Amino acid sequence: AVVTLKANRPEVSKTVLENDGVTYGKGTSCMIGDDVTFKIETIVPSHTLYTHYSYFVNDTLPDGVTLKNGTIKVYLEDLNTELVEGTDYVLSVPGDDGASFKVDFSNSMNGDDQLEIGKKLMVLYDAHVTANIKAQEANVNTATLSYSNDPTNENSMGSTSSTANIFSYQFIFTKYAEDTSGAF
């Protein structure tokens, strides 16, 4: 008999807290000096046929947006179950290949204390908008999920990405002085 693994490819979703302060979506507007909250979501995949399973997210902030130190929080299922850095995940700042940071869940996918398959993982963090942000265009923030994709070759990796955008706008004002004749 031949056993064929039937599982969906792991997915990732990247969103940003919109201006209403409640809804997460694919974009928001901001001003220089604002703090913006981002959310990354993924589901613990089925990986029972693997002897070692790699699973991690690299997040890349756009120019003009900087990670606020100490704001990265990782949750399982809801905001009531915060995971522990160093035990449930490993945080690296910066991340791989120019990423702003990396959250690696690989240790929690292997061994006796594995995260339960099908549970939602959430990464929340804040970033600060600086004067280097590009005005009038999308400033793209990208989360890339990398995962093992071949049970017979632990070095074989797949990946998928998701983006969220922040926008900043430039206003041009022209000041006129009234001349002595009363005209502008």
XYZ file of N, CA and C in Angstrom:
552
model
N 0.836 -1.179 0.000
C 0.000 0.000 0.000
C 0.878 1.239 0.000
N 0.432 2.268 -0.699
C 1.147 3.533 -0.758
C 0.333 4.567 0.004
N 0.981 5.213 0.957
C 0.316 6.254 1.734
C 0.653 7.600 1.105
N -0.368 8.380 0.781
C -0.162 9.701 0.201
C -0.707 10.738 1.168
N 0.155 11.662 1.545
C -0.250 12.729 2.449
C -1.160 13.695 1.708
N -2.347 13.906 2.257
C -3.273 14.874 1.682
C -3.443 15.998 2.686
N -2.746 17.067 2.430
C -2.812 18.214 3.330
C -2.704 19.477 2.487
N -3.263 20.522 2.972
C -3.154 21.799 2.288
C -1.770 22.393 2.507
N -1.351 23.183 1.544
C -0.091 23.905 1.675
C -0.255 24.938 2.779
N 0.742 25.098 3.649
C 0.647 26.135 4.686
C 0.437 27.516 4.060
N -0.313 28.342 4.741
C -0.612 29.698 4.270
C -0.266 30.706 5.355
N -0.089 31.954 4.943
C 0.175 33.047 5.863
C -0.681 34.230 5.440
N -1.119 35.005 6.421
C -1.897 36.210 6.153
C -1.262 37.379 6.894
N -0.991 38.456 6.166
C -0.405 39.664 6.741
C -1.442 40.774 6.659
N -1.743 41.419 7.791
C -2.698 42.518 7.832
C -2.150 43.642 8.706
N -2.801 44.788 8.618
C -2.404 45.962 9.391
C -3.652 46.537 10.046
N -3.494 47.071 11.251
C -4.620 47.682 11.958
C -5.009 48.961 11.225
N -6.268 49.001 10.815
C -6.748 50.141 10.043
C -6.987 51.343 10.950
N -7.305 52.476 10.342
C -7.458 53.728 11.070
C -8.587 53.722 12.092
N -9.541 52.801 11.970
C -10.622 52.752 12.966
C -10.152 52.176 14.293
N -8.928 51.598 14.331
C -8.365 51.066 15.565
C -8.935 49.730 15.992
N -9.759 49.106 15.136
C -10.402 47.842 15.481
C -10.180 46.776 14.399
N -10.323 47.175 13.157
C -10.318 46.256 12.026
C -8.912 46.072 11.465
N -8.556 44.804 11.184
C -7.310 44.510 10.481
C -7.642 44.300 9.016
N -6.854 44.923 8.130
C -7.079 44.812 6.699
C -5.769 44.811 5.944
N -5.850 44.985 4.643
C -4.673 44.923 3.778
C -3.977 46.264 3.620
N -4.537 47.343 4.206
C -3.877 48.633 4.097
C -4.434 49.646 5.067
N -3.612 50.671 5.355
C -4.034 51.768 6.213
C -3.233 53.004 5.838
N -3.702 54.157 6.264
C -2.949 55.389 6.035
C -2.346 55.841 7.356
N -1.257 56.601 7.261
C -0.544 57.033 8.472
C 0.181 58.337 8.217
N 0.633 58.930 9.301
C 1.444 60.138 9.232
C 2.827 59.836 9.799
N 3.787 60.663 9.443
C 5.123 60.533 10.019
C 4.998 60.680 11.530
N 5.616 59.779 12.266
C 5.543 59.783 13.726
C 4.518 58.816 14.286
N 3.626 58.281 13.431
C 2.619 57.319 13.898
C 3.266 55.968 14.202
N 2.602 55.212 15.070
C 2.922 53.806 15.264
C 1.825 52.998 14.594
N 2.211 51.927 13.921
C 1.287 51.088 13.166
C 1.407 49.666 13.704
N 0.264 48.976 13.877
C 0.257 47.603 14.377
C 0.016 46.637 13.224
N 0.891 45.640 13.101
C 0.764 44.609 12.073
C 0.429 43.273 12.729
N -0.257 42.408 11.943
C -0.592 41.060 12.424
C -0.261 40.046 11.331
N 0.410 38.966 11.743
C 0.699 37.836 10.869
C -0.063 36.641 11.437
N -0.809 35.918 10.581
C -1.534 34.731 11.032
C -1.193 33.534 10.146
N -1.089 32.382 10.786
C -0.902 31.127 10.083
C -1.516 30.022 10.947
N -1.635 28.852 10.384
C -2.221 27.701 11.091
C -1.141 26.626 11.232
N -1.061 25.993 12.398
C -0.116 24.887 12.583
C -0.512 23.780 11.600
N 0.380 23.450 10.653
C 0.039 22.477 9.611
C 0.203 21.033 10.073
N -0.399 20.128 9.313
C -0.174 18.703 9.535
C 1.252 18.383 9.078
N 2.016 17.760 9.958
C 3.402 17.429 9.633
C 3.823 16.104 10.267
N 2.872 15.208 10.419
C 3.108 13.952 11.145
C 4.075 13.009 10.434
N 4.239 13.109 9.112
C 5.134 12.200 8.402
C 6.586 12.673 8.380
N 6.861 13.834 8.968
C 8.201 14.412 8.951
C 8.987 13.987 10.199
N 10.272 13.680 10.012
C 11.125 13.420 11.174
C 11.601 14.740 11.780
N 11.746 15.771 10.953
C 12.042 17.124 11.424
C 11.287 18.097 10.528
N 10.542 19.004 11.138
C 9.727 19.949 10.377
C 10.172 21.370 10.679
N 10.531 22.121 9.638
C 10.914 23.525 9.769
C 9.715 24.403 9.433
N 9.515 25.462 10.238
C 8.355 26.341 10.047
C 8.691 27.699 10.649
N 8.864 28.712 9.793
C 9.235 30.031 10.308
C 8.746 31.142 9.387
N 8.628 32.342 9.973
C 8.170 33.529 9.258
C 9.265 34.593 9.313
N 9.602 35.142 8.154
C 10.466 36.314 8.056
C 9.585 37.492 7.667
N 9.726 38.612 8.360
C 8.922 39.791 8.083
C 9.836 40.931 7.659
N 9.473 41.588 6.561
C 10.295 42.668 6.016
C 9.494 43.960 5.983
N 9.950 44.930 6.770
C 9.325 46.247 6.795
C 9.852 47.097 5.645
N 9.020 48.000 5.110
C 9.488 48.881 4.035
C 10.397 49.987 4.574
N 11.126 50.632 3.692
C 11.933 51.792 4.083
C 11.009 52.840 4.691
N 11.476 53.500 5.721
C 10.684 54.531 6.367
C 9.794 54.008 7.477
N 9.852 52.706 7.741
C 9.081 52.090 8.826
C 10.046 51.225 9.627
N 10.140 51.464 10.936
C 11.083 50.721 11.767
C 10.351 49.932 12.851
N 10.850 48.752 13.129
C 10.297 47.890 14.170
C 10.482 48.555 15.531
N 9.422 48.564 16.343
C 9.536 49.077 17.712
C 10.015 47.921 18.595
N 11.174 48.090 19.186
C 11.769 47.043 20.022
C 10.825 46.628 21.138
N 10.771 45.332 21.383
C 10.000 44.790 22.491
C 8.512 44.651 22.236
N 8.049 44.933 21.014
C 6.600 44.868 20.768
C 6.145 43.561 20.138
N 7.063 42.696 19.717
C 6.662 41.441 19.072
C 6.077 40.499 20.114
N 4.828 40.102 19.899
C 4.125 39.151 20.767
C 3.569 38.032 19.895
N 3.635 36.792 20.389
C 3.167 35.639 19.627
C 2.093 34.930 20.449
N 0.971 34.620 19.780
C -0.176 34.020 20.463
C -0.616 32.742 19.760
N -1.240 31.855 20.536
C -1.838 30.629 20.022
C -3.341 30.747 20.175
N -4.061 30.717 19.054
C -5.525 30.742 18.997
C -6.148 32.090 19.310
N -5.801 32.731 20.395
C -6.425 34.005 20.743
C -5.435 34.837 21.550
N -5.834 36.028 21.899
C -4.912 36.911 22.613
C -4.757 36.540 24.088
N -5.417 35.476 24.539
C -5.302 35.037 25.931
C -4.168 34.032 26.142
N -3.665 33.440 25.050
C -2.632 32.419 25.166
C -1.356 32.903 24.488
N -0.511 33.612 25.243
C 0.743 34.119 24.682
C 1.806 33.031 24.760
N 2.499 32.815 23.642
C 3.575 31.835 23.605
C 4.844 32.445 24.193
N 5.762 31.575 24.609
C 6.964 31.999 25.315
C 8.165 31.970 24.370
N 8.829 33.140 24.261
C 10.031 33.223 23.437
C 11.113 32.327 24.035
N 11.795 31.612 23.166
C 12.856 30.709 23.607
C 12.357 29.312 23.904
N 11.069 29.179 24.218
C 10.475 27.869 24.469
C 9.572 27.459 23.306
N 8.601 28.314 22.978
C 7.637 28.010 21.917
C 8.089 28.509 20.551
N 8.947 29.504 20.532
C 9.462 30.056 19.280
C 10.803 30.736 19.555
N 11.549 30.949 18.482
C 12.826 31.659 18.573
C 12.697 32.930 17.741
N 13.016 34.065 18.340
C 12.954 35.357 17.675
C 14.360 35.799 17.298
N 14.525 36.210 16.027
C 15.805 36.738 15.553
C 15.575 38.114 14.943
N 16.318 39.106 15.420
C 16.256 40.458 14.873
C 17.677 40.859 14.506
N 18.024 41.053 13.252
C 17.178 40.934 12.068
C 16.937 39.476 11.701
N 16.094 39.292 10.697
C 15.780 37.947 10.211
C 16.721 37.536 9.096
N 16.282 36.579 8.296
C 17.080 36.066 7.186
C 16.985 36.976 5.962
N 18.070 37.045 5.203
C 18.088 37.717 3.891
C 17.516 39.126 3.909
N 17.892 39.923 4.881
C 17.459 41.315 4.935
C 16.106 41.543 5.585
N 15.475 40.499 6.091
C 14.191 40.655 6.778
C 14.394 41.423 8.081
N 13.360 42.127 8.521
C 13.431 42.901 9.763
C 13.504 41.995 10.981
N 12.754 40.875 10.945
C 12.832 39.892 12.021
C 12.334 38.546 11.530
N 12.638 37.504 12.330
C 12.233 36.128 12.028
C 11.653 35.513 13.286
N 10.505 34.830 13.143
C 9.905 34.058 14.222
C 9.934 32.600 13.768
N 10.709 31.772 14.477
C 10.913 30.375 14.090
C 10.165 29.453 15.054
N 9.194 28.708 14.499
C 8.382 27.776 15.278
C 8.880 26.335 15.156
N 10.013 26.120 14.509
C 10.474 24.764 14.208
C 10.578 23.884 15.443
N 11.122 24.396 16.552
C 11.256 23.571 17.766
C 9.898 23.122 18.285
N 8.870 23.950 18.130
C 7.533 23.604 18.610
C 6.787 22.676 17.655
N 7.358 22.426 16.504
C 6.747 21.499 15.544
C 7.306 20.085 15.717
N 8.359 19.950 16.504
C 9.045 18.678 16.668
C 9.127 18.322 18.153
N 9.324 17.068 18.461
C 9.493 16.647 19.851
C 8.172 16.351 20.543
N 8.251 16.243 21.858
C 7.087 15.824 22.647
C 6.067 16.932 22.877
N 6.503 18.166 22.935
C 5.594 19.282 23.236
C 5.225 20.059 21.977
N 4.756 19.348 20.959
C 4.410 19.983 19.692
C 3.159 20.834 19.822
N 3.126 21.918 19.039
C 1.903 22.708 18.938
C 0.837 21.869 18.242
N -0.390 22.004 18.670
C -1.480 21.195 18.141
C -1.817 21.593 16.702
N -1.897 20.586 15.832
C -2.218 20.805 14.420
C -3.579 21.488 14.305
N -3.661 22.483 13.434
C -4.911 23.194 13.190
C -5.105 24.433 14.046
N -4.237 24.662 15.025
C -4.353 25.850 15.874
C -3.781 27.066 15.147
N -4.382 28.229 15.403
C -3.937 29.467 14.776
C -2.761 30.065 15.546
N -1.742 30.502 14.819
C -0.615 31.238 15.374
C -0.743 32.691 14.929
N -0.563 33.634 15.869
C -0.636 35.064 15.552
C 0.621 35.757 16.057
N 1.194 36.590 15.205
C 2.321 37.433 15.577
C 1.834 38.878 15.459
N 1.889 39.629 16.551
C 1.508 41.041 16.559
C 2.739 41.872 16.902
N 2.874 43.023 16.238
C 3.977 43.922 16.578
C 3.662 45.325 16.095
N 4.387 46.281 16.657
C 4.243 47.686 16.282
C 5.477 48.145 15.528
N 5.247 49.085 14.603
C 6.330 49.701 13.852
C 6.104 51.210 13.854
N 7.194 51.944 13.741
C 7.149 53.408 13.793
C 7.389 53.980 12.396
N 6.554 54.929 11.999
C 6.666 55.563 10.686
C 7.621 56.758 10.793
N 8.664 56.763 9.968
C 9.666 57.827 9.996
C 9.518 58.746 8.783
N 10.311 59.791 8.756
C 10.283 60.764 7.654
C 10.744 60.159 6.336
N 11.328 58.967 6.360
C 11.796 58.314 5.132
C 10.718 57.533 4.404
N 9.486 57.528 4.926
C 8.408 56.802 4.266
C 8.112 57.458 2.914
N 7.754 56.660 1.935
C 7.427 57.183 0.615
C 5.986 57.668 0.615
N 5.803 58.909 0.200
C 4.466 59.482 0.136
C 3.827 59.141 -1.207
N 2.511 59.107 -1.219
C 1.715 58.930 -2.429
C 1.826 57.534 -3.043
N 2.361 56.547 -2.335
C 2.451 55.196 -2.887
C 2.380 54.167 -1.769
N 2.140 52.929 -2.166
C 2.064 51.846 -1.188
C 3.452 51.545 -0.639
N 3.566 51.491 0.677
C 4.770 51.042 1.362
C 4.468 49.616 1.810
N 5.060 48.654 1.134
C 4.676 47.246 1.255
C 5.442 46.558 2.383
N 4.699 45.917 3.279
C 5.254 45.094 4.341
C 4.977 43.639 3.965
N 6.002 42.795 3.954
C 5.870 41.422 3.480
C 6.215 40.415 4.573
N 5.336 39.454 4.772
C 5.600 38.309 5.651
C 5.766 37.084 4.756
N 6.889 36.370 4.922
C 7.154 35.171 4.140
C 7.236 33.971 5.074
N 6.330 33.022 4.870
C 6.302 31.778 5.635
C 7.112 30.738 4.880
N 8.094 30.133 5.540
C 8.890 29.048 4.965
C 8.608 27.782 5.755
N 8.531 26.651 5.050
C 8.138 25.395 5.694
C 8.739 24.199 4.949
N 8.941 23.106 5.674
C 9.386 21.863 5.049
C 8.289 21.369 4.116
N 8.687 20.854 2.930
C 7.664 20.405 1.995
C 7.910 19.015 1.417
N 8.845 18.265 2.009
C 9.103 16.909 1.538
C 9.533 16.050 2.725
N 8.675 15.105 3.155
C 9.017 14.278 4.328
C 10.285 13.439 4.150
N 10.695 13.187 2.911
C 11.881 12.364 2.674
C 13.159 13.195 2.556
N 13.027 14.536 2.531
C 14.203 15.403 2.400
C 14.004 16.613 3.302
N 14.626 16.599 4.472
C 14.396 17.686 5.436
C 14.963 19.025 4.986
N 15.773 19.051 3.932
C 16.302 20.309 3.409
C 15.419 20.935 2.336
N 14.379 20.244 1.927
C 13.476 20.766 0.904
C 12.468 21.709 1.554
N 12.448 22.971 1.066
C 11.595 23.990 1.672
C 10.667 24.611 0.633
N 9.481 24.970 1.092
C 8.549 25.752 0.297
C 8.327 27.071 1.010
N 7.702 28.017 0.318
C 7.403 29.289 0.962
C 6.193 29.938 0.308
N 5.583 30.834 1.057
C 4.471 31.634 0.564
C 4.534 32.975 1.284
N 4.010 34.010 0.633
C 4.090 35.363 1.204
C 2.728 36.037 1.207
N 2.628 37.037 2.056
C 1.437 37.879 2.126
C 1.901 39.292 2.443
N 1.171 40.294 1.953
C 1.571 41.682 2.156
C 0.444 42.527 2.740
N 0.840 43.597 3.384
C -0.065 44.650 3.844
C 0.626 45.976 3.527
N -0.153 46.984 3.222
C 0.401 48.267 2.794
C 0.056 49.384 3.762
N 0.988 50.318 3.888
C 0.660 51.559 4.579
C 0.927 52.705 3.609
N 0.091 53.715 3.716
C 0.157 54.855 2.816
C 0.353 56.124 3.628
N 1.124 57.032 3.067
C 1.302 58.345 3.659
C 1.134 59.354 2.538
N 0.586 60.496 2.861
C 0.274 61.470 1.817
C 0.994 62.771 2.070
N 1.264 63.467 0.999
C 1.966 64.741 1.045
C 0.992 65.825 0.608
N 0.922 66.877 1.373
C 0.082 68.013 1.022
C 0.980 69.180 0.660
N 0.647 69.839 -0.437
C 1.416 70.999 -0.870
C 0.562 72.238 -0.653
N 1.073 73.155 0.135
C 0.363 74.392 0.437
C 1.122 75.555 -0.199
N 0.368 76.506 -0.698
C 0.961 77.718 -1.243
C 0.430 78.893 -0.449
N 1.327 79.676 0.036
C 0.944 80.823 0.854
C 1.043 82.083 -0.005
N 0.013 82.884 0.038
C -0.008 84.131 -0.704
C -0.128 85.292 0.275
N 0.494 86.378 -0.065
C 0.379 87.597 0.753
C -0.515 88.594 0.016
N -1.313 89.292 0.742
C -2.183 90.290 0.135
C -1.350 91.518 -0.190
N -1.485 91.996 -1.441
C -0.720 93.211 -1.757
C -1.543 94.435 -1.335
N -0.973 95.599 -1.484
C -1.617 96.836 -1.002
C -2.861 97.218 -1.779
N -3.023 96.650 -2.979
C -4.195 96.987 -3.773
C -5.410 96.140 -3.352
N -5.225 95.160 -2.484
C -6.322 94.297 -2.038
C -6.480 93.051 -2.875
N -5.650 92.861 -3.927
C -5.724 91.648 -4.766
C -4.816 90.566 -4.205
N -5.063 89.345 -4.592
C -4.210 88.215 -4.173
C -3.218 87.891 -5.248
